[in-house]
Coordinates of C-alpha atoms in Angstrom, one line a residue:
M1 CA 74.6 37.6 -55.5
S2 CA 74.8 39.7 -52.3
V3 CA 77.8 39.1 -50.1
T4 CA 79.1 40.9 -47.0
R5 CA 82.7 41.2 -48.0
A6 CA 84.7 40.0 -51.0
A7 CA 88.3 39.6 -51.9
L8 CA 90.2 38.9 -55.1
I9 CA 93.6 37.1 -54.7
T10 CA 96.1 36.5 -57.5
G11 CA 98.6 33.7 -56.9
G12 CA 95.8 32.1 -55.0
S13 CA 96.4 28.4 -55.8
R14 CA 99.3 27.8 -53.4
G15 CA 101.9 29.2 -51.0
I16 CA 101.2 32.7 -49.6
G17 CA 98.2 33.3 -51.7
A18 CA 96.4 30.1 -50.7
E19 CA 97.1 30.7 -47.0
I20 CA 95.7 34.2 -47.3
A21 CA 92.7 32.8 -49.1
R22 CA 92.1 30.3 -46.2
R23 CA 92.3 33.0 -43.5
L24 CA 89.9 35.3 -45.4
A25 CA 87.5 32.5 -46.1
E26 CA 87.4 31.7 -42.4
E27 CA 86.8 35.4 -41.7
G28 CA 83.7 35.2 -43.9
F29 CA 85.0 36.7 -47.2
A30 CA 83.7 35.5 -50.6
L31 CA 86.6 34.9 -52.8
T32 CA 87.8 35.1 -56.4
L33 CA 91.1 33.1 -56.8
A34 CA 93.4 33.6 -59.8
A35 CA 96.5 31.7 -60.8
R36 CA 98.0 30.2 -64.0
G37 CA 97.1 26.5 -63.4
A38 CA 93.4 25.8 -63.6
E39 CA 93.6 22.4 -61.9
A40 CA 95.6 23.5 -58.9
L41 CA 93.4 26.5 -58.6
E42 CA 90.2 24.5 -58.5
E43 CA 91.6 22.1 -56.0
T44 CA 92.4 24.9 -53.6
A45 CA 88.9 26.3 -54.1
R46 CA 87.4 22.9 -53.5
R47 CA 89.2 22.6 -50.1
L48 CA 88.2 26.1 -49.1
R49 CA 84.5 25.4 -49.9
A50 CA 84.6 22.1 -48.0
D51 CA 86.5 23.4 -45.0
T52 CA 84.9 26.9 -44.6
G53 CA 81.7 27.0 -46.6
A54 CA 83.0 30.1 -48.3
E55 CA 81.7 31.2 -51.7
V56 CA 84.8 30.8 -54.0
Q57 CA 85.1 31.2 -57.7
T58 CA 88.3 30.5 -59.8
V59 CA 89.5 32.4 -62.8
P60 CA 92.7 31.0 -64.4
T61 CA 94.8 34.1 -65.2
R62 CA 98.4 34.9 -66.4
M63 CA 99.6 38.2 -65.0
N64 CA 101.5 39.0 -68.2
D65 CA 98.2 38.9 -70.2
P66 CA 96.3 42.2 -70.1
E67 CA 93.1 40.7 -71.6
R68 CA 93.0 37.9 -68.9
I69 CA 93.5 40.5 -66.2
A70 CA 90.6 42.5 -67.5
A71 CA 88.5 39.3 -67.7
L72 CA 89.5 38.5 -64.1
T73 CA 88.2 41.8 -62.6
A74 CA 85.1 41.6 -64.7
A75 CA 84.3 38.1 -63.5
H76 CA 84.8 39.2 -59.9
D77 CA 82.5 42.2 -60.3
E78 CA 79.8 40.1 -62.1
R79 CA 79.8 37.4 -59.4
F80 CA 80.1 39.5 -56.2
G81 CA 79.5 43.2 -57.1
R82 CA 82.0 44.5 -54.6
L83 CA 85.7 44.3 -53.8
D84 CA 86.8 45.0 -50.2
L85 CA 90.3 43.6 -50.6
L86 CA 92.5 43.0 -53.6
V87 CA 95.6 40.9 -52.9
S88 CA 98.3 40.8 -55.5
S89 CA 100.3 37.7 -54.6
A90 CA 101.3 36.3 -58.0
G91 CA 105.0 36.8 -58.8
T92 CA 108.0 35.3 -60.4
G93 CA 111.7 35.4 -59.6
T94 CA 115.1 34.2 -61.0
A95 CA 118.5 34.6 -59.3
G96 CA 121.7 35.6 -61.1
P97 CA 124.3 38.3 -61.1
V98 CA 123.7 41.5 -63.0
A99 CA 126.6 40.8 -65.4
D100 CA 125.0 37.6 -66.6
L101 CA 121.3 38.6 -66.5
P102 CA 119.5 37.8 -69.8
A103 CA 117.3 40.6 -71.0
A104 CA 114.4 38.3 -71.3
T105 CA 114.6 37.3 -67.7
Y106 CA 114.6 40.9 -66.5
E107 CA 111.7 41.7 -68.8
R108 CA 109.6 38.8 -67.6
M109 CA 110.1 39.8 -63.9
M110 CA 109.1 43.4 -64.6
E111 CA 106.2 42.2 -66.7
V112 CA 104.8 39.8 -64.0
N113 CA 105.9 41.6 -60.8
L114 CA 105.2 45.2 -61.8
R115 CA 103.2 45.6 -65.0
G116 CA 100.7 42.9 -64.0
P117 CA 99.9 44.4 -60.6
L118 CA 99.7 47.8 -62.1
L119 CA 97.2 46.7 -64.7
L120 CA 95.3 44.7 -62.1
I121 CA 95.0 47.8 -59.9
Q122 CA 93.8 49.9 -62.8
R123 CA 91.1 47.4 -63.7
A124 CA 90.0 47.0 -60.1
L125 CA 90.0 50.6 -59.0
P126 CA 86.4 51.5 -60.2
L127 CA 85.0 48.5 -58.1
L128 CA 87.2 49.3 -55.1
R129 CA 86.1 52.9 -55.1
R130 CA 82.4 51.9 -55.4
T131 CA 82.8 49.5 -52.5
A132 CA 84.5 52.2 -50.4
R133 CA 81.6 54.5 -51.0
R134 CA 79.2 51.9 -49.7
D135 CA 81.3 51.3 -46.6
P136 CA 83.2 54.6 -46.0
A137 CA 84.2 53.7 -42.4
R138 CA 86.2 50.7 -43.6
G139 CA 86.9 51.6 -47.2
A140 CA 88.6 49.2 -49.5
R141 CA 92.2 47.9 -49.5
I142 CA 94.9 46.6 -51.8
V143 CA 97.7 44.5 -50.5
A144 CA 100.7 43.7 -52.8
L145 CA 103.3 41.1 -52.0
A146 CA 106.7 42.8 -52.5
S147 CA 109.9 41.6 -50.9
M148 CA 112.7 42.6 -48.5
T149 CA 114.9 42.7 -51.6
G150 CA 112.9 45.7 -52.8
V151 CA 113.9 47.5 -49.6
A152 CA 117.5 46.3 -49.2
G153 CA 119.4 44.8 -52.1
E154 CA 120.7 41.3 -52.1
A155 CA 123.5 39.9 -54.3
G156 CA 122.1 37.8 -57.1
L157 CA 118.6 39.2 -56.9
A158 CA 119.0 42.6 -58.6
A159 CA 116.3 42.2 -61.2
Y160 CA 113.8 40.6 -58.7
G161 CA 114.6 43.3 -56.1
A162 CA 114.3 46.1 -58.7
S163 CA 110.8 44.8 -59.7
K164 CA 109.7 44.7 -56.1
A165 CA 111.2 48.1 -55.3
A166 CA 109.1 49.5 -58.1
L167 CA 106.0 47.7 -56.8
I168 CA 106.6 49.3 -53.3
S169 CA 106.7 52.7 -55.0
L170 CA 103.6 51.9 -57.0
C171 CA 101.7 51.0 -53.8
E172 CA 102.7 54.3 -52.1
T173 CA 101.7 56.4 -55.1
V174 CA 98.3 54.7 -55.4
S175 CA 97.6 55.4 -51.7
L176 CA 98.5 59.0 -52.3
E177 CA 96.1 59.2 -55.2
E178 CA 93.3 57.0 -53.9
S179 CA 93.1 57.2 -50.1
G180 CA 90.8 60.2 -50.5
N181 CA 88.5 57.8 -52.3
G182 CA 88.7 55.3 -49.4
V183 CA 91.1 53.0 -51.2
N184 CA 94.4 52.3 -49.3
V185 CA 97.3 50.2 -50.5
T186 CA 100.0 48.3 -48.5
A187 CA 103.1 46.6 -49.8
L188 CA 104.2 43.5 -47.8
S189 CA 108.0 43.1 -47.9
P190 CA 109.1 39.9 -46.2
G191 CA 112.4 38.1 -46.3
Y192 CA 112.4 34.4 -47.4
V193 CA 109.0 32.8 -46.8
D194 CA 108.7 29.0 -46.7
T195 CA 107.1 28.3 -50.0
D196 CA 107.9 26.4 -53.2
M197 CA 109.3 29.6 -54.7
S198 CA 112.0 29.8 -52.0
A199 CA 113.0 26.1 -51.9
W200 CA 116.1 26.9 -54.1
K201 CA 117.5 28.7 -51.0
H202 CA 117.2 25.8 -48.6
G203 CA 121.0 25.2 -48.7
D204 CA 121.6 28.6 -47.2
V205 CA 118.3 29.2 -45.3
P206 CA 116.6 26.1 -43.9
P207 CA 112.8 26.1 -44.2
E208 CA 112.4 26.2 -40.4
A209 CA 114.3 29.5 -40.3
M210 CA 112.0 31.1 -42.9
I211 CA 109.0 33.3 -42.3
T212 CA 105.8 31.2 -42.5
T213 CA 102.9 31.8 -44.9
G214 CA 100.7 32.1 -41.8
D215 CA 102.7 35.1 -40.7
I216 CA 102.0 36.9 -44.0
A217 CA 98.3 35.9 -44.0
E218 CA 97.9 37.2 -40.4
L219 CA 99.2 40.6 -41.5
V220 CA 96.8 40.7 -44.4
L221 CA 93.9 39.8 -42.1
A222 CA 94.9 42.6 -39.7
L223 CA 95.0 45.1 -42.6
S224 CA 91.5 44.1 -43.7
R225 CA 90.2 45.1 -40.2
L226 CA 91.6 48.6 -40.2
S227 CA 89.5 51.7 -40.8
A228 CA 89.8 53.8 -44.0
N229 CA 91.7 56.4 -41.9
A230 CA 94.7 54.1 -41.5
V231 CA 97.2 54.1 -44.4
V232 CA 100.0 51.6 -44.1
P233 CA 102.4 52.1 -46.9
N234 CA 104.8 49.1 -46.4
I235 CA 105.3 46.4 -43.9
V236 CA 108.8 44.9 -43.7
V237 CA 109.1 41.4 -42.2
S238 CA 112.6 40.2 -41.4
R239 CA 113.7 36.8 -40.3
A240 CA 115.0 36.1 -36.8
G241 CA 118.7 36.5 -36.4
D242 CA 121.5 39.1 -36.0
R243 CA 120.8 41.0 -39.3
L244 CA 117.5 42.8 -39.9
W245 CA 118.0 44.1 -43.4
R246 CA 118.4 40.9 -45.4
A247 CA 116.0 38.5 -47.0

C-alpha cells in the first residue's frame, strides 16, 4: 500500500514504545509494532487504530532471535514499502553488583540490548536508504533507547550500563557511516522513566519523580521532524534534582 510516512517500533506493546507509537500515529505515521507478547501487542495496536485511525500491523518478535528480526523488517517492507523512522525501544535489564553477576545475565543483556539493535539496523538499512533517496530533504532516522547509565555509571547496573554504552557508540558509528546516505541515528539516554521496567526502583525513586514516557515520545517526535542535515548523536535526559549525571 502507499503511505506518506512509516515507522517500525520494537518494544511497542507498552511503556515507552507504546507511547512513541501513539504520538507517531497521531502524527500520521503508519506503524509496524514489534514485541514479545502477541496478545499485548495486538491490544495496543487495536487501541491505536480505534483512537487515531492509523494503519498498524503487529509482528511478534524476540530481539535475541536473528530470524525473527529478519522477518520483522521484511514484513514492514512488504506492508509499507518505506521506513522513515526506526525506533529500537525493546530492552532488558537486571540489577546486581559486578562481583555477583552471573555470566548468563550479562550475556542476555548484551544479546537483547546490543546485538538485537545491531541486527535490526543491519536488516533495516537497505529500506532506510531507499526511503532517504525518495525524500532527500528529510532523509530517514533511527532512534535507539539507551540509558543514562550508558553515559555515567551507576552502582548495581554495570552490565546494563555497559550494554547501553555500547549501544550509544553503535549509534554514533552508524551515523558516521550512513548520514551521507541520508540515514541519521540518535541514542536517547534518559534516567529512570516511569514504566513497569523501573518499578523495582520505586523505593528509592518514586514514580512521580521519574521522567515520563511522554517526555521521551516528544523527543522522538521532534527528531522525526528534523532535516537530513541535522545529526543528533545522543540526547541525555536527567531527572530534576541536585545531581545531573545519575539515572
